[in-house]
């Protein structure tokens, strides 16, 4: 009896793999949709890397793709905001560093607000293409663009040799990451608007 079990069990496992749809096959259309959509962005590899793990949520929905891209942007901006807030509490900062960090914190906070507002605005979009749809979409594009400007302004605050060092490089690295996913979200939003 035990021999028969050990002989049939592997056969059952093999049959399950042969007849059960593979997870990667079912996610393949969504992954392909993400890769194709990301070609329209400024940072396609960042786009694919940041959105691929959400393929099962995105499926092949352009609206869900934009919503997910905005959510990724909000998450990274919030993380950067927390990081910059913690930097502002460090002791031994030079006055110019402290001023740059304080200004950056305000700009990153604005960026988080604008990206969050954009995600909410996308949820308000109806199915039609009437004036209300266009108005909400215009708000969304404006706010994401403004969030990019906030990120850029924060990085500009750390320009110059007077602020060289670990603080500058760590803030700029985080802001670059936020700016890249936000730029991609804007490109996907523009692509959605064009369709």
CSV table of C-alpha atoms in Angstrom, one decimal:
chain,number,residue,atom,x,y,z
A,1,UNK,CA,0.0,0.0,0.0
A,2,UNK,CA,2.8,2.4,0.9
A,3,UNK,CA,4.6,1.6,-2.3
A,4,UNK,CA,1.5,2.4,-4.4
A,5,UNK,CA,1.1,5.8,-2.5
A,6,UNK,CA,4.7,6.7,-3.2
A,7,UNK,CA,4.4,5.9,-6.9
A,8,UNK,CA,1.0,7.6,-7.4
A,9,UNK,CA,1.7,10.7,-5.4
A,10,UNK,CA,4.3,12.2,-7.7
A,11,UNK,CA,2.0,11.3,-10.7
A,12,UNK,CA,-0.8,13.3,-9.0
A,13,UNK,CA,1.5,16.3,-8.4
A,14,UNK,CA,2.6,16.2,-12.0
A,15,UNK,CA,-1.0,16.1,-13.2
A,16,UNK,CA,-1.9,19.1,-11.0
A,17,UNK,CA,0.9,21.1,-12.6
A,18,UNK,CA,-0.1,20.1,-16.1
A,19,UNK,CA,-3.8,20.9,-15.8
A,20,UNK,CA,-3.7,23.8,-13.4
A,21,UNK,CA,-3.1,27.3,-14.9
A,22,UNK,CA,0.2,28.6,-13.9
A,23,UNK,CA,0.2,31.9,-12.0
A,24,UNK,CA,2.8,33.5,-14.3
A,25,UNK,CA,0.7,32.6,-17.3
A,26,UNK,CA,-2.4,34.3,-15.8
A,27,UNK,CA,-0.4,37.3,-14.9
A,28,UNK,CA,1.3,37.5,-18.3
A,29,UNK,CA,-1.3,39.7,-20.0
A,30,UNK,CA,-1.2,42.2,-17.1
A,31,UNK,CA,2.6,42.2,-17.0
A,32,UNK,CA,2.7,42.7,-20.8
A,33,UNK,CA,0.2,45.6,-20.4
A,34,UNK,CA,2.4,47.2,-17.8
A,35,UNK,CA,5.6,46.9,-19.9
A,36,UNK,CA,3.8,48.3,-22.9
A,37,UNK,CA,2.3,51.2,-21.0
A,38,UNK,CA,5.6,52.0,-19.3
A,39,UNK,CA,7.3,52.6,-22.7
A,40,UNK,CA,5.5,56.0,-22.7
A,41,UNK,CA,7.2,57.1,-19.5
A,42,UNK,CA,10.5,58.9,-18.9
A,43,UNK,CA,11.8,56.1,-16.7
A,44,UNK,CA,10.4,52.9,-18.2
A,45,UNK,CA,12.5,50.4,-16.2
A,46,UNK,CA,11.6,52.2,-12.9
A,47,UNK,CA,8.0,52.1,-14.1
A,48,UNK,CA,8.0,48.4,-14.7
A,49,UNK,CA,9.9,47.7,-11.5
A,50,UNK,CA,7.6,49.8,-9.3
A,51,UNK,CA,4.3,48.4,-10.9
A,52,UNK,CA,5.0,44.8,-11.7
A,53,UNK,CA,4.2,43.5,-8.3
A,54,UNK,CA,0.7,45.0,-8.6
A,55,UNK,CA,-0.1,43.2,-11.9
A,56,UNK,CA,-2.9,41.2,-10.4
A,57,UNK,CA,-4.6,44.4,-9.2
A,58,UNK,CA,-3.9,46.4,-12.4
A,59,UNK,CA,-4.9,43.6,-14.8
A,60,UNK,CA,-5.3,45.5,-18.1
A,61,UNK,CA,-7.1,48.6,-16.7
A,62,UNK,CA,-5.6,51.9,-17.7
A,63,UNK,CA,-7.4,53.7,-14.9
A,64,UNK,CA,-6.1,51.1,-12.3
A,65,UNK,CA,-2.6,51.5,-13.8
A,66,UNK,CA,-2.7,55.2,-13.2
A,67,UNK,CA,-4.2,54.7,-9.7
A,68,UNK,CA,-1.5,52.3,-8.8
A,69,UNK,CA,1.3,54.5,-10.1
A,70,UNK,CA,-0.1,57.4,-8.0
A,71,UNK,CA,-0.3,55.2,-5.0
A,72,UNK,CA,3.4,54.2,-5.4
A,73,UNK,CA,4.2,57.9,-5.7
A,74,UNK,CA,2.3,58.8,-2.6
A,75,UNK,CA,3.9,56.0,-0.6
A,76,UNK,CA,7.5,57.0,-1.7
A,77,UNK,CA,6.7,60.7,-1.0
A,78,UNK,CA,5.4,59.9,2.4
A,79,UNK,CA,8.5,57.8,3.2
A,80,UNK,CA,10.7,60.7,2.0
A,81,UNK,CA,8.7,63.2,4.1
A,82,UNK,CA,9.3,61.0,7.2
A,83,UNK,CA,13.0,60.8,6.4
A,84,UNK,CA,13.3,64.5,5.9
A,85,UNK,CA,11.4,65.2,9.2
A,86,UNK,CA,13.8,62.9,11.0
A,87,UNK,CA,16.7,64.8,9.5
A,88,UNK,CA,15.3,68.1,10.8
A,89,UNK,CA,15.6,66.7,14.3
A,90,UNK,CA,19.3,65.9,14.1
A,91,UNK,CA,21.6,67.8,16.3
A,92,UNK,CA,24.7,69.6,15.0
A,93,UNK,CA,23.2,70.8,11.7
A,94,UNK,CA,24.6,73.9,10.1
A,95,UNK,CA,22.1,76.7,9.9
A,96,UNK,CA,22.1,76.5,6.1
A,97,UNK,CA,21.5,72.7,6.2
A,98,UNK,CA,18.7,73.2,8.7
A,99,UNK,CA,17.0,75.8,6.5
A,100,UNK,CA,17.3,73.6,3.4
A,101,UNK,CA,15.8,70.6,5.3
A,102,UNK,CA,13.0,72.8,6.8
A,103,UNK,CA,12.1,74.1,3.3
A,104,UNK,CA,12.4,70.7,1.8
A,105,UNK,CA,10.0,69.2,4.4
A,106,UNK,CA,7.4,71.8,3.5
A,107,UNK,CA,7.8,71.1,-0.2
A,108,UNK,CA,7.7,67.3,0.2
A,109,UNK,CA,4.6,67.7,2.5
A,110,UNK,CA,3.0,69.7,-0.4
A,111,UNK,CA,3.9,67.0,-2.8
A,112,UNK,CA,2.3,64.3,-0.6
A,113,UNK,CA,-0.9,66.4,-0.4
A,114,UNK,CA,-1.0,67.0,-4.1
A,115,UNK,CA,-0.4,63.3,-5.0
A,116,UNK,CA,-3.0,62.3,-2.5
A,117,UNK,CA,-5.5,64.8,-4.0
A,118,UNK,CA,-4.7,63.4,-7.4
A,119,UNK,CA,-5.5,59.8,-6.3
A,120,UNK,CA,-8.8,61.0,-4.9
A,121,UNK,CA,-9.5,63.0,-8.1
A,122,UNK,CA,-8.9,59.9,-10.2
A,123,UNK,CA,-11.5,58.0,-8.1
A,124,UNK,CA,-14.0,60.7,-8.9
A,125,UNK,CA,-13.7,60.2,-12.6
A,126,UNK,CA,-16.8,58.8,-14.1
A,127,UNK,CA,-17.2,56.6,-17.1
A,128,UNK,CA,-18.1,59.3,-19.6
A,129,UNK,CA,-15.9,61.8,-21.4
A,130,UNK,CA,-18.0,64.9,-20.7
A,131,UNK,CA,-17.0,68.2,-19.2
A,132,UNK,CA,-16.9,66.8,-15.6
A,133,UNK,CA,-14.5,64.0,-16.6
A,134,UNK,CA,-12.2,66.5,-18.4
A,135,UNK,CA,-12.3,68.8,-15.4
A,136,UNK,CA,-11.3,66.1,-12.9
A,137,UNK,CA,-8.6,64.8,-15.3
A,138,UNK,CA,-7.2,68.3,-15.7
A,139,UNK,CA,-7.0,68.7,-11.9
A,140,UNK,CA,-5.2,65.4,-11.6
A,141,UNK,CA,-2.6,66.3,-14.2
A,142,UNK,CA,-2.1,69.8,-12.7
A,143,UNK,CA,-1.6,68.4,-9.2
A,144,UNK,CA,0.8,65.6,-10.3
A,145,UNK,CA,2.8,68.2,-12.2
A,146,UNK,CA,2.9,70.5,-9.2
A,147,UNK,CA,4.1,67.6,-7.0
A,148,UNK,CA,7.0,67.2,-9.5
A,149,UNK,CA,7.8,70.9,-9.1
A,150,UNK,CA,7.8,70.5,-5.3
A,151,UNK,CA,10.3,67.6,-5.5
A,152,UNK,CA,12.5,69.6,-7.9
A,153,UNK,CA,12.4,72.7,-5.6
A,154,UNK,CA,13.4,70.6,-2.7
A,155,UNK,CA,16.4,69.3,-4.6
A,156,UNK,CA,17.4,72.8,-5.7
A,157,UNK,CA,17.5,73.8,-2.0
A,158,UNK,CA,20.5,71.4,-1.6
A,159,UNK,CA,22.5,72.7,-4.5
A,160,UNK,CA,25.8,74.3,-4.1
A,161,UNK,CA,29.0,73.2,-2.4
A,162,UNK,CA,28.1,74.6,1.0
A,163,UNK,CA,25.7,71.7,1.4
A,164,UNK,CA,27.9,68.8,0.2
A,165,UNK,CA,27.9,65.7,2.3
A,166,UNK,CA,25.8,62.7,3.4
A,167,UNK,CA,22.6,64.7,4.1
A,168,UNK,CA,22.6,66.3,0.7
A,169,UNK,CA,23.2,63.0,-1.1
A,170,UNK,CA,20.7,61.0,0.9
A,171,UNK,CA,17.9,63.6,0.4
A,172,UNK,CA,18.7,63.9,-3.3
A,173,UNK,CA,18.6,60.1,-3.7
A,174,UNK,CA,15.2,59.8,-2.1
A,175,UNK,CA,13.8,62.8,-4.0
A,176,UNK,CA,15.1,61.4,-7.2
A,177,UNK,CA,13.3,58.1,-6.5
A,178,UNK,CA,10.1,60.1,-5.8
A,179,UNK,CA,10.5,62.3,-8.8
A,180,UNK,CA,11.0,59.3,-11.1
A,181,UNK,CA,7.8,57.5,-10.0
A,182,UNK,CA,5.9,60.7,-10.0
A,183,UNK,CA,7.1,61.6,-13.5
A,184,UNK,CA,6.0,58.1,-14.6
A,185,UNK,CA,2.6,58.5,-13.0
A,186,UNK,CA,2.1,61.8,-14.9
A,187,UNK,CA,3.1,60.2,-18.2
A,188,UNK,CA,0.6,57.3,-17.5
A,189,UNK,CA,-2.0,59.9,-16.6
A,190,UNK,CA,-1.4,61.8,-19.9
A,191,UNK,CA,-1.5,58.5,-21.8
A,192,UNK,CA,-4.9,57.7,-20.0
A,193,UNK,CA,-6.2,61.1,-20.9
A,194,UNK,CA,-5.2,60.6,-24.6
A,195,UNK,CA,-7.0,57.4,-24.8
